[in-house]
């Protein structure tokens, strides 16, 4: 059986449905050899994931998904192998989360202006008590919109209101993707551009490559075959590691948000290439 690794998963530490332990156990049940835990702007789920990984034989690569802004569009940079115990890095992530809180407030205000009277308290009530610093984000707002009967699915919530073309979409000031790459490298990690097909800004790829971007997420649930081929060619052109991941968040109201864990994956050989890159970066930034 092919040895598979999913490099993009979320837990209740950010906007996933399953706890880190349950995400790892699901990965084990799917026969995955390793996964990266890449919660939004937080590393608080990694220790629990590693503990479970040791129990069930799934290797855990510490990761994070950083929210950045480029020409008015939110762009995500995945950081792998970062020293997630570093207090300075954790402090910087807290600043990132504060921007996320501000965006939630702005989006809710915009929804109120559209005649949809949801509150921040309702959205924050989606927090799971077991994760104290849970990142509340757009999927939680989408859940409230569904419960209120404003939309019938998370997909509809994003298409109509919360996605980049939605009526309530806002983009507060964030760090740039160039800053995020430098930040990841500073703390000994490898930086990868997440789901480039969602941005419609392919001109950013050579700019990020010049900034020493390490890789690009080529295989991704919302990339069709044409996009996968396109990003594979661009990754080869700019000598970027070709990564893949499911962007697993779990099921919301019976529907899988993005895709099930392991649906898109890299081979163990590619995973080892990524780990070698991380080792080099760790060595360079000590």
Coordinates of C-alpha atoms in Angstrom, one line a residue:
X1 CA 0.0 0.0 0.0
X2 CA 1.2 3.5 -0.9
X3 CA 2.6 5.4 2.1
X4 CA 0.5 8.6 2.2
X5 CA 0.9 11.9 4.1
X6 CA -1.7 14.7 4.4
X7 CA 0.0 18.0 4.9
X8 CA -3.1 20.2 5.6
X9 CA -5.4 19.5 8.5
X10 CA -7.4 21.5 11.1
X11 CA -8.5 20.7 14.6
X12 CA -10.7 22.4 17.3
X13 CA -7.6 24.6 18.0
X14 CA -8.8 26.7 15.1
X15 CA -11.9 26.0 13.0
X16 CA -11.9 22.3 12.8
X17 CA -14.7 20.1 14.2
X18 CA -12.6 17.3 15.7
X19 CA -10.1 17.6 18.6
X20 CA -6.4 17.0 17.7
X21 CA -6.7 13.5 19.2
X22 CA -9.7 12.6 17.0
X23 CA -8.1 14.1 13.9
X24 CA -5.0 11.8 14.5
X25 CA -7.2 8.8 15.2
X26 CA -9.1 9.4 11.9
X27 CA -5.8 9.7 10.1
X28 CA -4.8 6.3 11.5
X29 CA -8.1 4.7 10.5
X30 CA -7.4 6.0 6.9
X31 CA -4.0 4.4 6.9
X32 CA -2.0 7.6 6.8
X33 CA 1.6 7.4 7.8
X34 CA 1.9 11.1 8.8
X35 CA -0.1 14.3 8.9
X36 CA 0.7 18.0 9.4
X37 CA -1.5 19.8 12.0
X38 CA -1.9 23.3 10.4
X39 CA -4.4 25.3 12.4
X40 CA -5.0 28.9 11.6
X41 CA -2.6 31.2 13.4
X42 CA -2.2 28.9 16.4
X43 CA 0.0 25.9 17.4
X44 CA -2.0 25.0 20.5
X45 CA -3.3 21.6 19.1
X46 CA 0.1 20.1 18.2
X47 CA 1.1 18.6 21.6
X48 CA -2.1 16.7 21.9
X49 CA -1.8 15.5 18.3
X50 CA 1.8 14.3 18.9
X51 CA 0.8 12.4 22.0
X52 CA -2.0 10.6 20.2
X53 CA 0.3 10.1 17.2
X54 CA 2.8 8.3 19.4
X55 CA 0.0 6.0 20.6
X56 CA -1.5 5.1 17.2
X57 CA 1.7 5.2 15.0
X58 CA 0.9 8.4 13.0
X59 CA 3.8 10.8 12.7
X60 CA 2.8 14.5 13.4
X61 CA 4.6 17.3 11.6
X62 CA 4.1 20.6 13.5
X63 CA 2.5 23.2 11.3
X64 CA 0.5 26.4 11.1
X65 CA -1.5 28.2 8.5
X66 CA -0.8 32.0 8.5
X67 CA -3.3 34.4 7.2
X68 CA -1.8 37.2 5.1
X69 CA -3.0 39.9 2.7
X70 CA -1.8 40.6 -0.8
X71 CA -3.5 43.4 -2.9
X72 CA -6.7 43.1 -1.0
X73 CA -6.9 39.3 -1.2
X74 CA -6.3 36.9 1.7
X75 CA -3.5 34.5 1.0
X76 CA -2.5 31.7 3.2
X77 CA 1.0 30.5 3.9
X78 CA 1.6 27.1 5.5
X79 CA 4.6 26.9 7.8
X80 CA 6.0 23.4 8.5
X81 CA 8.5 22.3 11.2
X82 CA 8.6 25.6 13.1
X83 CA 9.8 25.6 16.7
X84 CA 6.2 25.8 18.1
X85 CA 7.4 26.1 21.7
X86 CA 9.2 29.4 20.9
X87 CA 7.6 32.1 23.1
X88 CA 8.4 34.9 20.5
X89 CA 6.7 32.9 17.8
X90 CA 3.6 32.3 20.0
X91 CA 3.5 36.0 20.7
X92 CA 3.4 36.8 17.0
X93 CA 0.7 34.3 16.5
X94 CA -1.4 36.0 19.1
X95 CA -1.2 39.2 17.2
X96 CA -2.4 37.3 14.1
X97 CA -5.4 36.0 16.1
X98 CA -6.3 39.5 17.2
X99 CA -6.6 40.5 13.6
X100 CA -8.9 37.5 13.0
X101 CA -11.1 38.7 15.9
X102 CA -11.3 42.1 14.4
X103 CA -12.3 40.7 11.0
X104 CA -15.1 38.6 12.7
X105 CA -16.4 41.9 14.3
X106 CA -16.3 43.7 10.9
X107 CA -18.0 40.8 9.1
X108 CA -20.8 40.6 11.6
X109 CA -21.3 44.4 11.4
X110 CA -21.5 44.0 7.6
X111 CA -24.1 41.2 8.0
X112 CA -26.1 43.4 10.4
X113 CA -26.1 46.2 7.8
X114 CA -27.5 43.6 5.3
X115 CA -30.4 43.0 7.7
X116 CA -29.0 39.8 9.2
X117 CA -29.0 40.4 13.0
X118 CA -26.4 37.9 14.2
X119 CA -24.1 38.8 17.1
X120 CA -20.5 38.2 18.0
X121 CA -21.7 36.4 21.2
X122 CA -23.6 33.9 19.0
X123 CA -20.5 33.2 17.0
X124 CA -18.2 33.0 20.0
X125 CA -20.6 30.5 21.5
X126 CA -19.3 28.0 18.9
X127 CA -16.1 27.7 20.9
X128 CA -15.3 24.2 22.1
X129 CA -14.6 24.4 25.9
X130 CA -11.7 21.9 25.7
X131 CA -9.7 24.4 23.6
X132 CA -9.2 27.6 25.5
X133 CA -7.7 29.8 22.8
X134 CA -9.9 28.5 19.9
X135 CA -9.7 30.6 16.9
X136 CA -13.2 31.6 15.9
X137 CA -13.4 32.2 12.1
X138 CA -15.7 32.3 9.1
X139 CA -16.9 28.6 9.4
X140 CA -18.3 29.5 12.8
X141 CA -20.1 32.5 11.3
X142 CA -21.4 30.2 8.6
X143 CA -22.7 27.8 11.2
X144 CA -24.7 30.6 12.8
X145 CA -26.1 31.6 9.4
X146 CA -27.2 28.1 8.8
X147 CA -28.9 27.8 12.2
X148 CA -30.7 31.1 11.6
X149 CA -32.0 29.7 8.3
X150 CA -30.2 32.4 6.3
X151 CA -28.4 29.8 4.2
X152 CA -28.7 26.0 3.7
X153 CA -25.0 25.1 3.7
X154 CA -21.5 26.3 4.6
X155 CA -20.8 26.5 0.9
X156 CA -23.8 28.9 0.3
X157 CA -22.7 31.0 3.3
X158 CA -19.2 31.5 1.7
X159 CA -20.6 32.1 -1.8
X160 CA -23.2 34.6 -0.7
X161 CA -21.6 36.3 2.3
X162 CA -18.2 35.2 3.6
X163 CA -16.0 34.3 0.6
X164 CA -13.9 36.9 -1.2
X165 CA -16.8 37.8 -3.6
X166 CA -19.4 37.7 -0.8
X167 CA -21.5 40.6 0.4
X168 CA -20.0 40.6 3.9
X169 CA -16.4 39.9 3.0
X170 CA -13.8 42.3 4.6
X171 CA -10.0 42.3 4.8
X172 CA -8.4 44.1 7.7
X173 CA -4.8 44.9 7.5
X174 CA -2.5 41.8 7.9
X175 CA 1.1 40.9 7.3
X176 CA 2.0 40.2 3.7
X177 CA 2.8 36.7 2.4
X178 CA 6.4 37.9 1.9
X179 CA 6.5 38.7 5.7
X180 CA 5.0 35.3 6.5
X181 CA 7.7 33.5 4.5
X182 CA 10.4 35.4 6.4
X183 CA 8.7 34.7 9.7
X184 CA 8.5 30.9 9.0
X185 CA 12.1 30.8 8.0
X186 CA 13.1 32.9 11.1
X187 CA 11.7 30.1 13.3
X188 CA 13.3 27.3 11.3
X189 CA 10.3 26.2 9.3
X190 CA 9.6 25.7 5.6
X191 CA 7.0 28.0 3.9
X192 CA 4.5 26.7 1.4
X193 CA 1.8 28.6 -0.5
X194 CA -1.6 27.1 0.4
X195 CA -4.3 26.4 -2.3
X196 CA -3.1 28.9 -5.0
X197 CA -6.1 28.1 -7.1
X198 CA -8.4 30.0 -4.7
X199 CA -6.8 33.4 -5.2
X200 CA -6.8 34.2 -8.9
X201 CA -3.4 35.8 -8.4
X202 CA -0.9 33.5 -10.1
X203 CA 1.4 36.5 -10.6
X204 CA 2.3 36.3 -6.9
X205 CA 4.0 32.9 -7.4
X206 CA 7.3 34.2 -9.0
X207 CA 7.4 37.0 -6.4
X208 CA 7.1 34.5 -3.5
X209 CA 9.6 32.2 -5.2
X210 CA 12.1 35.0 -5.2
X211 CA 11.4 35.5 -1.5
X212 CA 12.6 31.8 -1.0
X213 CA 9.2 30.2 -0.9
X214 CA 9.9 26.5 -0.3
X215 CA 6.8 24.9 -1.9
X216 CA 3.3 25.1 -3.3
X217 CA 0.1 23.1 -2.6
X218 CA -0.5 21.6 -6.0
X219 CA -3.0 18.8 -5.2
X220 CA -6.0 20.2 -3.2
X221 CA -9.7 19.3 -3.1
X222 CA -10.8 22.5 -4.9
X223 CA -8.2 22.3 -7.6
X224 CA -9.6 20.6 -10.7
X225 CA -7.3 18.6 -13.0
X226 CA -6.5 21.7 -15.1
X227 CA -5.4 23.7 -12.1
X228 CA -3.4 20.8 -10.7
X229 CA -1.5 20.5 -14.0
X230 CA -1.0 24.3 -14.1
X231 CA 0.4 24.5 -10.6
X232 CA 2.6 21.4 -11.1
X233 CA 4.2 23.1 -14.1
X234 CA 4.6 26.4 -12.2
X235 CA 6.2 24.5 -9.2
X236 CA 8.6 22.9 -11.6
X237 CA 9.4 26.2 -13.3
X238 CA 10.2 27.9 -10.0
X239 CA 11.8 24.8 -8.3
X240 CA 9.2 24.6 -5.6
X241 CA 8.4 21.5 -3.6
X242 CA 5.0 20.1 -4.7
X243 CA 2.8 19.5 -1.7
X244 CA -0.8 18.3 -1.1
X245 CA -3.4 18.2 1.6
X246 CA -7.1 17.8 2.2
X247 CA -7.6 21.0 4.2
X248 CA -9.6 18.7 6.5
X249 CA -12.0 20.5 8.9
X250 CA -14.5 17.7 9.6
X251 CA -18.2 17.5 8.9
X252 CA -20.6 20.4 9.4
X253 CA -24.3 19.5 9.4
X254 CA -23.5 16.2 7.6
X255 CA -21.4 17.7 4.9
X256 CA -17.6 17.5 4.8
X257 CA -16.0 21.0 4.8
X258 CA -13.4 20.9 2.0
X259 CA -12.6 17.1 2.0
X260 CA -12.0 14.1 4.2
X261 CA -8.6 13.5 5.7
X262 CA -6.2 11.9 3.2
X263 CA -8.2 12.8 0.1
X264 CA -5.3 14.7 -1.3
X265 CA -1.8 13.6 -0.1
X266 CA 1.9 13.4 -0.9
X267 CA 3.9 10.3 -1.0
X268 CA 6.3 9.5 1.9
X269 CA 9.2 10.3 -0.5
X270 CA 7.9 13.9 -0.9
X271 CA 7.3 14.1 2.8
X272 CA 11.0 13.2 3.4
X273 CA 12.1 15.9 0.9
X274 CA 10.1 18.4 2.9
X275 CA 11.6 17.2 6.2
X276 CA 15.1 17.5 4.7
X277 CA 14.3 21.1 3.6
X278 CA 13.1 21.8 7.2
X279 CA 16.4 20.4 8.6
X280 CA 18.4 22.7 6.4
X281 CA 16.4 25.7 7.3
X282 CA 16.6 24.8 11.0
X283 CA 20.4 24.6 10.7
X284 CA 20.6 27.9 8.8
X285 CA 18.6 29.8 11.3
X286 CA 20.2 28.6 14.5

